[in-house]
Amino acid sequence: MRNYLKSFNILSNDEIDLFETKVVYKKLEKGDLFIQEGKTCKEIGFVISGLFRSFYYSSSEEEVTYCFTFSNSFVSAYSSFLTQTKTVENIQALTDIELLIISRDEILKLENSSTNWLKFFKFIAEQEYIKMEKRIFILQKESAEKRYQDLLTNDPEYLQLIPLNYLSSYLGITQRHLSRIRKSLSN
């Protein structure tokens, strides 16, 4: 975690030391939920190891996977965290997870203690926004084949760790369509 925070060149060693006193180590088992639909998110996690899947239920009660979170990333139901309203998403461990948790109250205290923390959290929020915008653009602009090829090129770990039903949902296609794409690309 320390190296991750240092890599941004925003926080001093003392600020990182302070942060480390505020986080709590937590383990989740495969299948456990970090947050469940209908709850209010009051914490942010930093994934040390493992993989999360974020999903919601469509109006027809189908699970829709819209995001994966890997190691060395922050995880949260961020809209709920910001607004302190109930979330519509579920964040589930697809593997055993090790993470560090920091509460919303502690984050607010950090933000009030130094403008460096404001800069850091702003930077993280901006990076998440850019990632979300890229995801929206690729879903709306590109074919399913192109979206799959993009994963092959940029995120091969998705293809090795994620069950096909979640991967096809993430790509916005059926499992059958995903199988056809995979077969055509392997030839």
JSON list of C-alpha atoms in Angstrom, two decimals:
[
{"chain": "A", "resi": 1, "resn": "MET", "atom": "CA", "xyz": [0.00, 0.00, 0.00]},
{"chain": "A", "resi": 2, "resn": "ARG", "atom": "CA", "xyz": [2.79, 2.40, 0.92]},
{"chain": "A", "resi": 3, "resn": "ASN", "atom": "CA", "xyz": [4.44, 2.04, -2.50]},
{"chain": "A", "resi": 4, "resn": "TYR", "atom": "CA", "xyz": [1.10, 2.55, -4.22]},
{"chain": "A", "resi": 5, "resn": "LEU", "atom": "CA", "xyz": [0.47, 5.80, -2.33]},
{"chain": "A", "resi": 6, "resn": "LYS", "atom": "CA", "xyz": [4.04, 7.00, -2.89]},
{"chain": "A", "resi": 7, "resn": "SER", "atom": "CA", "xyz": [3.74, 6.41, -6.64]},
{"chain": "A", "resi": 8, "resn": "PHE", "atom": "CA", "xyz": [1.42, 9.41, -6.98]},
{"chain": "A", "resi": 9, "resn": "ASN", "atom": "CA", "xyz": [4.05, 11.84, -5.61]},
{"chain": "A", "resi": 10, "resn": "ILE", "atom": "CA", "xyz": [1.35, 13.76, -3.75]},
{"chain": "A", "resi": 11, "resn": "LEU", "atom": "CA", "xyz": [1.60, 12.54, -0.16]},
{"chain": "A", "resi": 12, "resn": "SER", "atom": "CA", "xyz": [4.47, 12.96, 2.29]},
{"chain": "A", "resi": 13, "resn": "ASN", "atom": "CA", "xyz": [5.85, 10.01, 4.27]},
{"chain": "A", "resi": 14, "resn": "ASP", "atom": "CA", "xyz": [4.15, 11.39, 7.40]},
{"chain": "A", "resi": 15, "resn": "GLU", "atom": "CA", "xyz": [0.80, 11.52, 5.60]},
{"chain": "A", "resi": 16, "resn": "ILE", "atom": "CA", "xyz": [1.23, 7.94, 4.41]},
{"chain": "A", "resi": 17, "resn": "ASP", "atom": "CA", "xyz": [2.15, 6.89, 7.96]},
{"chain": "A", "resi": 18, "resn": "LEU", "atom": "CA", "xyz": [-1.05, 8.54, 9.20]},
{"chain": "A", "resi": 19, "resn": "PHE", "atom": "CA", "xyz": [-3.10, 6.77, 6.53]},
{"chain": "A", "resi": 20, "resn": "GLU", "atom": "CA", "xyz": [-1.67, 3.41, 7.56]},
{"chain": "A", "resi": 21, "resn": "THR", "atom": "CA", "xyz": [-2.92, 3.96, 11.13]},
{"chain": "A", "resi": 22, "resn": "LYS", "atom": "CA", "xyz": [-6.46, 4.54, 9.81]},
{"chain": "A", "resi": 23, "resn": "VAL", "atom": "CA", "xyz": [-6.90, 1.40, 7.70]},
{"chain": "A", "resi": 24, "resn": "VAL", "atom": "CA", "xyz": [-8.14, -1.98, 8.91]},
{"chain": "A", "resi": 25, "resn": "TYR", "atom": "CA", "xyz": [-7.03, -5.27, 7.35]},
{"chain": "A", "resi": 26, "resn": "LYS", "atom": "CA", "xyz": [-9.89, -7.51, 6.24]},
{"chain": "A", "resi": 27, "resn": "LYS", "atom": "CA", "xyz": [-10.29, -10.85, 4.48]},
{"chain": "A", "resi": 28, "resn": "LEU", "atom": "CA", "xyz": [-13.28, -11.90, 2.40]},
{"chain": "A", "resi": 29, "resn": "GLU", "atom": "CA", "xyz": [-13.94, -15.37, 1.08]},
{"chain": "A", "resi": 30, "resn": "LYS", "atom": "CA", "xyz": [-14.98, -16.15, -2.47]},
{"chain": "A", "resi": 31, "resn": "GLY", "atom": "CA", "xyz": [-18.68, -15.29, -2.79]},
{"chain": "A", "resi": 32, "resn": "ASP", "atom": "CA", "xyz": [-18.76, -12.77, 0.08]},
{"chain": "A", "resi": 33, "resn": "LEU", "atom": "CA", "xyz": [-20.20, -9.33, -0.56]},
{"chain": "A", "resi": 34, "resn": "PHE", "atom": "CA", "xyz": [-18.25, -6.14, 0.10]},
{"chain": "A", "resi": 35, "resn": "ILE", "atom": "CA", "xyz": [-21.51, -4.18, -0.26]},
{"chain": "A", "resi": 36, "resn": "GLN", "atom": "CA", "xyz": [-25.05, -5.30, -0.99]},
{"chain": "A", "resi": 37, "resn": "GLU", "atom": "CA", "xyz": [-27.86, -3.58, -2.84]},
{"chain": "A", "resi": 38, "resn": "GLY", "atom": "CA", "xyz": [-29.99, -1.54, -0.43]},
{"chain": "A", "resi": 39, "resn": "LYS", "atom": "CA", "xyz": [-27.13, -0.74, 1.96]},
{"chain": "A", "resi": 40, "resn": "THR", "atom": "CA", "xyz": [-25.30, 2.58, 2.33]},
{"chain": "A", "resi": 41, "resn": "CYS", "atom": "CA", "xyz": [-21.58, 2.46, 1.59]},
{"chain": "A", "resi": 42, "resn": "LYS", "atom": "CA", "xyz": [-19.56, 3.86, 4.49]},
{"chain": "A", "resi": 43, "resn": "GLU", "atom": "CA", "xyz": [-16.07, 2.69, 3.51]},
{"chain": "A", "resi": 44, "resn": "ILE", "atom": "CA", "xyz": [-13.58, 2.31, 0.72]},
{"chain": "A", "resi": 45, "resn": "GLY", "atom": "CA", "xyz": [-11.36, -0.71, 0.29]},
{"chain": "A", "resi": 46, "resn": "PHE", "atom": "CA", "xyz": [-7.94, -1.08, -1.24]},
{"chain": "A", "resi": 47, "resn": "VAL", "atom": "CA", "xyz": [-7.57, -4.55, -2.77]},
{"chain": "A", "resi": 48, "resn": "ILE", "atom": "CA", "xyz": [-4.27, -6.14, -1.74]},
{"chain": "A", "resi": 49, "resn": "SER", "atom": "CA", "xyz": [-5.06, -9.38, -3.55]},
{"chain": "A", "resi": 50, "resn": "GLY", "atom": "CA", "xyz": [-8.07, -10.91, -5.23]},
{"chain": "A", "resi": 51, "resn": "LEU", "atom": "CA", "xyz": [-10.82, -10.00, -7.66]},
{"chain": "A", "resi": 52, "resn": "PHE", "atom": "CA", "xyz": [-14.21, -8.33, -7.19]},
{"chain": "A", "resi": 53, "resn": "ARG", "atom": "CA", "xyz": [-17.21, -8.25, -9.50]},
{"chain": "A", "resi": 54, "resn": "SER", "atom": "CA", "xyz": [-19.69, -5.37, -9.40]},
{"chain": "A", "resi": 55, "resn": "PHE", "atom": "CA", "xyz": [-23.20, -6.13, -10.59]},
{"chain": "A", "resi": 56, "resn": "TYR", "atom": "CA", "xyz": [-26.81, -5.02, -10.40]},
{"chain": "A", "resi": 57, "resn": "TYR", "atom": "CA", "xyz": [-30.17, -6.55, -11.23]},
{"chain": "A", "resi": 58, "resn": "SER", "atom": "CA", "xyz": [-31.94, -5.41, -14.39]},
{"chain": "A", "resi": 59, "resn": "SER", "atom": "CA", "xyz": [-35.67, -4.69, -14.46]},
{"chain": "A", "resi": 60, "resn": "SER", "atom": "CA", "xyz": [-36.14, -8.30, -15.57]},
{"chain": "A", "resi": 61, "resn": "GLU", "atom": "CA", "xyz": [-34.14, -9.48, -12.50]},
{"chain": "A", "resi": 62, "resn": "GLU", "atom": "CA", "xyz": [-31.11, -10.57, -14.51]},
{"chain": "A", "resi": 63, "resn": "GLU", "atom": "CA", "xyz": [-27.65, -10.01, -13.05]},
{"chain": "A", "resi": 64, "resn": "VAL", "atom": "CA", "xyz": [-25.66, -7.50, -15.08]},
{"chain": "A", "resi": 65, "resn": "THR", "atom": "CA", "xyz": [-21.90, -7.44, -14.44]},
{"chain": "A", "resi": 66, "resn": "TYR", "atom": "CA", "xyz": [-20.54, -3.98, -15.18]},
{"chain": "A", "resi": 67, "resn": "CYS", "atom": "CA", "xyz": [-17.14, -3.84, -13.48]},
{"chain": "A", "resi": 68, "resn": "PHE", "atom": "CA", "xyz": [-14.24, -5.93, -12.18]},
{"chain": "A", "resi": 69, "resn": "THR", "atom": "CA", "xyz": [-11.75, -4.74, -9.58]},
{"chain": "A", "resi": 70, "resn": "PHE", "atom": "CA", "xyz": [-8.30, -6.31, -9.36]},
{"chain": "A", "resi": 71, "resn": "SER", "atom": "CA", "xyz": [-5.42, -6.05, -6.90]},
{"chain": "A", "resi": 72, "resn": "ASN", "atom": "CA", "xyz": [-3.86, -2.63, -6.28]},
{"chain": "A", "resi": 73, "resn": "SER", "atom": "CA", "xyz": [-7.16, -0.87, -6.88]},
{"chain": "A", "resi": 74, "resn": "PHE", "atom": "CA", "xyz": [-9.71, 0.89, -4.75]},
{"chain": "A", "resi": 75, "resn": "VAL", "atom": "CA", "xyz": [-13.19, -0.59, -4.44]},
{"chain": "A", "resi": 76, "resn": "SER", "atom": "CA", "xyz": [-16.39, 1.08, -3.29]},
{"chain": "A", "resi": 77, "resn": "ALA", "atom": "CA", "xyz": [-20.02, 1.70, -4.16]},
{"chain": "A", "resi": 78, "resn": "TYR", "atom": "CA", "xyz": [-18.79, 5.21, -4.84]},
{"chain": "A", "resi": 79, "resn": "SER", "atom": "CA", "xyz": [-22.09, 6.98, -5.59]},
{"chain": "A", "resi": 80, "resn": "SER", "atom": "CA", "xyz": [-23.52, 5.63, -2.35]},
{"chain": "A", "resi": 81, "resn": "PHE", "atom": "CA", "xyz": [-20.32, 6.54, -0.53]},
{"chain": "A", "resi": 82, "resn": "LEU", "atom": "CA", "xyz": [-20.51, 10.15, -1.76]},
{"chain": "A", "resi": 83, "resn": "THR", "atom": "CA", "xyz": [-24.24, 10.72, -1.29]},
{"chain": "A", "resi": 84, "resn": "GLN", "atom": "CA", "xyz": [-24.76, 8.43, 1.72]},
{"chain": "A", "resi": 85, "resn": "THR", "atom": "CA", "xyz": [-27.80, 6.90, 0.06]},
{"chain": "A", "resi": 86, "resn": "LYS", "atom": "CA", "xyz": [-28.61, 3.24, -0.52]},
{"chain": "A", "resi": 87, "resn": "THR", "atom": "CA", "xyz": [-26.73, 1.58, -3.35]},
{"chain": "A", "resi": 88, "resn": "VAL", "atom": "CA", "xyz": [-28.26, -0.36, -6.24]},
{"chain": "A", "resi": 89, "resn": "GLU", "atom": "CA", "xyz": [-25.09, -2.40, -6.78]},
{"chain": "A", "resi": 90, "resn": "ASN", "atom": "CA", "xyz": [-23.53, -5.48, -5.28]},
{"chain": "A", "resi": 91, "resn": "ILE", "atom": "CA", "xyz": [-19.79, -5.98, -5.04]},
{"chain": "A", "resi": 92, "resn": "GLN", "atom": "CA", "xyz": [-18.91, -9.66, -4.73]},
{"chain": "A", "resi": 93, "resn": "ALA", "atom": "CA", "xyz": [-15.60, -11.45, -4.19]},
{"chain": "A", "resi": 94, "resn": "LEU", "atom": "CA", "xyz": [-14.87, -13.75, -7.14]},
{"chain": "A", "resi": 95, "resn": "THR", "atom": "CA", "xyz": [-11.79, -15.05, -5.31]},
{"chain": "A", "resi": 96, "resn": "ASP", "atom": "CA", "xyz": [-10.58, -14.90, -1.74]},
{"chain": "A", "resi": 97, "resn": "ILE", "atom": "CA", "xyz": [-9.78, -11.25, -1.05]},
{"chain": "A", "resi": 98, "resn": "GLU", "atom": "CA", "xyz": [-7.34, -9.38, 1.16]},
{"chain": "A", "resi": 99, "resn": "LEU", "atom": "CA", "xyz": [-8.01, -5.69, 1.51]},
{"chain": "A", "resi": 100, "resn": "LEU", "atom": "CA", "xyz": [-7.47, -2.62, 3.61]},
{"chain": "A", "resi": 101, "resn": "ILE", "atom": "CA", "xyz": [-10.59, -0.72, 4.66]},
{"chain": "A", "resi": 102, "resn": "ILE", "atom": "CA", "xyz": [-10.90, 2.94, 5.56]},
{"chain": "A", "resi": 103, "resn": "SER", "atom": "CA", "xyz": [-14.13, 4.49, 6.78]},
{"chain": "A", "resi": 104, "resn": "ARG", "atom": "CA", "xyz": [-15.78, 7.54, 5.28]},
{"chain": "A", "resi": 105, "resn": "ASP", "atom": "CA", "xyz": [-15.32, 9.40, 8.58]},
{"chain": "A", "resi": 106, "resn": "GLU", "atom": "CA", "xyz": [-11.56, 8.77, 8.52]},
{"chain": "A", "resi": 107, "resn": "ILE", "atom": "CA", "xyz": [-11.33, 9.90, 4.89]},
{"chain": "A", "resi": 108, "resn": "LEU", "atom": "CA", "xyz": [-13.13, 13.14, 5.75]},
{"chain": "A", "resi": 109, "resn": "LYS", "atom": "CA", "xyz": [-10.71, 13.71, 8.63]},
{"chain": "A", "resi": 110, "resn": "LEU", "atom": "CA", "xyz": [-7.75, 13.13, 6.30]},
{"chain": "A", "resi": 111, "resn": "GLU", "atom": "CA", "xyz": [-9.18, 15.58, 3.76]},
{"chain": "A", "resi": 112, "resn": "ASN", "atom": "CA", "xyz": [-9.51, 18.20, 6.49]},
{"chain": "A", "resi": 113, "resn": "SER", "atom": "CA", "xyz": [-5.94, 17.61, 7.67]},
{"chain": "A", "resi": 114, "resn": "SER", "atom": "CA", "xyz": [-4.11, 18.41, 4.42]},
{"chain": "A", "resi": 115, "resn": "THR", "atom": "CA", "xyz": [-4.74, 19.68, 0.92]},
{"chain": "A", "resi": 116, "resn": "ASN", "atom": "CA", "xyz": [-2.54, 16.82, -0.27]},
{"chain": "A", "resi": 117, "resn": "TRP", "atom": "CA", "xyz": [-5.31, 14.41, 0.70]},
{"chain": "A", "resi": 118, "resn": "LEU", "atom": "CA", "xyz": [-7.83, 16.46, -1.27]},
{"chain": "A", "resi": 119, "resn": "LYS", "atom": "CA", "xyz": [-5.49, 16.30, -4.28]},
{"chain": "A", "resi": 120, "resn": "PHE", "atom": "CA", "xyz": [-5.01, 12.55, -3.85]},
{"chain": "A", "resi": 121, "resn": "PHE", "atom": "CA", "xyz": [-8.71, 11.70, -3.55]},
{"chain": "A", "resi": 122, "resn": "LYS", "atom": "CA", "xyz": [-9.52, 14.05, -6.44]},
{"chain": "A", "resi": 123, "resn": "PHE", "atom": "CA", "xyz": [-6.93, 12.28, -8.59]},
{"chain": "A", "resi": 124, "resn": "ILE", "atom": "CA", "xyz": [-8.36, 8.84, -7.72]},
{"chain": "A", "resi": 125, "resn": "ALA", "atom": "CA", "xyz": [-11.91, 10.03, -8.51]},
{"chain": "A", "resi": 126, "resn": "GLU", "atom": "CA", "xyz": [-10.72, 11.45, -11.85]},
{"chain": "A", "resi": 127, "resn": "GLN", "atom": "CA", "xyz": [-9.06, 8.16, -12.78]},
{"chain": "A", "resi": 128, "resn": "GLU", "atom": "CA", "xyz": [-12.25, 6.26, -11.97]},
{"chain": "A", "resi": 129, "resn": "TYR", "atom": "CA", "xyz": [-14.28, 8.68, -14.09]},
{"chain": "A", "resi": 130, "resn": "ILE", "atom": "CA", "xyz": [-11.92, 8.22, -17.05]},
{"chain": "A", "resi": 131, "resn": "LYS", "atom": "CA", "xyz": [-12.17, 4.43, -16.68]},
{"chain": "A", "resi": 132, "resn": "MET", "atom": "CA", "xyz": [-15.97, 4.63, -16.59]},
{"chain": "A", "resi": 133, "resn": "GLU", "atom": "CA", "xyz": [-16.11, 6.91, -19.64]},
{"chain": "A", "resi": 134, "resn": "LYS", "atom": "CA", "xyz": [-13.84, 4.56, -21.60]},
{"chain": "A", "resi": 135, "resn": "ARG", "atom": "CA", "xyz": [-16.13, 1.65, -20.67]},
{"chain": "A", "resi": 136, "resn": "ILE", "atom": "CA", "xyz": [-19.24, 3.52, -21.85]},
{"chain": "A", "resi": 137, "resn": "PHE", "atom": "CA", "xyz": [-17.59, 4.52, -25.13]},
{"chain": "A", "resi": 138, "resn": "ILE", "atom": "CA", "xyz": [-16.40, 1.01, -25.93]},
{"chain": "A", "resi": 139, "resn": "LEU", "atom": "CA", "xyz": [-19.84, -0.46, -25.15]},
{"chain": "A", "resi": 140, "resn": "GLN", "atom": "CA", "xyz": [-21.60, 2.06, -27.39]},
{"chain": "A", "resi": 141, "resn": "LYS", "atom": "CA", "xyz": [-19.02, 2.39, -30.19]},
{"chain": "A", "resi": 142, "resn": "GLU", "atom": "CA", "xyz": [-17.49, -1.01, -30.71]},
{"chain": "A", "resi": 143, "resn": "SER", "atom": "CA", "xyz": [-18.70, -4.45, -31.77]},
{"chain": "A", "resi": 144, "resn": "ALA", "atom": "CA", "xyz": [-18.68, -7.36, -29.34]},
{"chain": "A", "resi": 145, "resn": "GLU", "atom": "CA", "xyz": [-15.67, -8.79, -31.20]},
{"chain": "A", "resi": 146, "resn": "LYS", "atom": "CA", "xyz": [-13.75, -5.54, -30.78]},
{"chain": "A", "resi": 147, "resn": "ARG", "atom": "CA", "xyz": [-14.67, -5.35, -27.06]},
{"chain": "A", "resi": 148, "resn": "TYR", "atom": "CA", "xyz": [-13.38, -8.90, -26.57]},
{"chain": "A", "resi": 149, "resn": "GLN", "atom": "CA", "xyz": [-10.19, -8.17, -28.52]},
{"chain": "A", "resi": 150, "resn": "ASP", "atom": "CA", "xyz": [-9.69, -5.06, -26.38]},
{"chain": "A", "resi": 151, "resn": "LEU", "atom": "CA", "xyz": [-9.79, -7.28, -23.29]},
{"chain": "A", "resi": 152, "resn": "LEU", "atom": "CA", "xyz": [-7.34, -9.72, -24.87]},
{"chain": "A", "resi": 153, "resn": "THR", "atom": "CA", "xyz": [-4.92, -6.88, -25.55]},
{"chain": "A", "resi": 154, "resn": "ASN", "atom": "CA", "xyz": [-5.32, -4.69, -22.47]},
{"chain": "A", "resi": 155, "resn": "ASP", "atom": "CA", "xyz": [-6.65, -6.92, -19.68]},
{"chain": "A", "resi": 156, "resn": "PRO", "atom": "CA", "xyz": [-5.76, -10.58, -20.33]},
{"chain": "A", "resi": 157, "resn": "GLU", "atom": "CA", "xyz": [-6.18, -11.31, -16.61]},
{"chain": "A", "resi": 158, "resn": "TYR", "atom": "CA", "xyz": [-9.94, -10.87, -17.10]},
{"chain": "A", "resi": 159, "resn": "LEU", "atom": "CA", "xyz": [-10.02, -13.85, -19.41]},
{"chain": "A", "resi": 160, "resn": "GLN", "atom": "CA", "xyz": [-8.11, -16.14, -17.06]},
{"chain": "A", "resi": 161, "resn": "LEU", "atom": "CA", "xyz": [-9.89, -15.41, -13.79]},
{"chain": "A", "resi": 162, "resn": "ILE", "atom": "CA", "xyz": [-13.50, -14.60, -14.66]},
{"chain": "A", "resi": 163, "resn": "PRO", "atom": "CA", "xyz": [-16.21, -17.20, -15.31]},
{"chain": "A", "resi": 164, "resn": "LEU", "atom": "CA", "xyz": [-17.64, -16.97, -18.83]},
{"chain": "A", "resi": 165, "resn": "ASN", "atom": "CA", "xyz": [-21.15, -16.05, -17.66]},
{"chain": "A", "resi": 166, "resn": "TYR", "atom": "CA", "xyz": [-19.79, -12.94, -15.89]},
{"chain": "A", "resi": 167, "resn": "LEU", "atom": "CA", "xyz": [-17.47, -12.11, -18.78]},
{"chain": "A", "resi": 168, "resn": "SER", "atom": "CA", "xyz": [-20.28, -12.30, -21.35]},
{"chain": "A", "resi": 169, "resn": "SER", "atom": "CA", "xyz": [-22.48, -10.10, -19.14]},
{"chain": "A", "resi": 170, "resn": "TYR", "atom": "CA", "xyz": [-19.65, -7.59, -18.83]},
{"chain": "A", "resi": 171, "resn": "LEU", "atom": "CA", "xyz": [-19.25, -7.54, -22.62]},
{"chain": "A", "resi": 172, "resn": "GLY", "atom": "CA", "xyz": [-23.01, -7.14, -23.08]},
{"chain": "A", "resi": 173, "resn": "ILE", "atom": "CA", "xyz": [-23.46, -10.39, -25.02]},
{"chain": "A", "resi": 174, "resn": "THR", "atom": "CA", "xyz": [-24.76, -13.91, -24.48]},
{"chain": "A", "resi": 175, "resn": "GLN", "atom": "CA", "xyz": [-22.45, -16.76, -23.49]},
{"chain": "A", "resi": 176, "resn": "ARG", "atom": "CA", "xyz": [-23.19, -18.38, -26.83]},
{"chain": "A", "resi": 177, "resn": "HIS", "atom": "CA", "xyz": [-22.08, -15.25, -28.70]},
{"chain": "A", "resi": 178, "resn": "LEU", "atom": "CA", "xyz": [-18.92, -15.11, -26.57]},
{"chain": "A", "resi": 179, "resn": "SER", "atom": "CA", "xyz": [-18.15, -18.74, -27.42]},
{"chain": "A", "resi": 180, "resn": "ARG", "atom": "CA", "xyz": [-18.50, -17.97, -31.15]},
{"chain": "A", "resi": 181, "resn": "ILE", "atom": "CA", "xyz": [-16.17, -14.96, -30.82]},
{"chain": "A", "resi": 182, "resn": "ARG", "atom": "CA", "xyz": [-13.59, -16.98, -28.93]},
{"chain": "A", "resi": 183, "resn": "LYS", "atom": "CA", "xyz": [-13.76, -19.78, -31.48]},
{"chain": "A", "resi": 184, "resn": "SER", "atom": "CA", "xyz": [-13.40, -17.44, -34.46]},
{"chain": "A", "resi": 185, "resn": "LEU", "atom": "CA", "xyz": [-10.38, -15.69, -32.87]},
{"chain": "A", "resi": 186, "resn": "SER", "atom": "CA", "xyz": [-8.65, -18.98, -32.04]},
{"chain": "A", "resi": 187, "resn": "ASN", "atom": "CA", "xyz": [-8.73, -20.08, -35.70]}
]
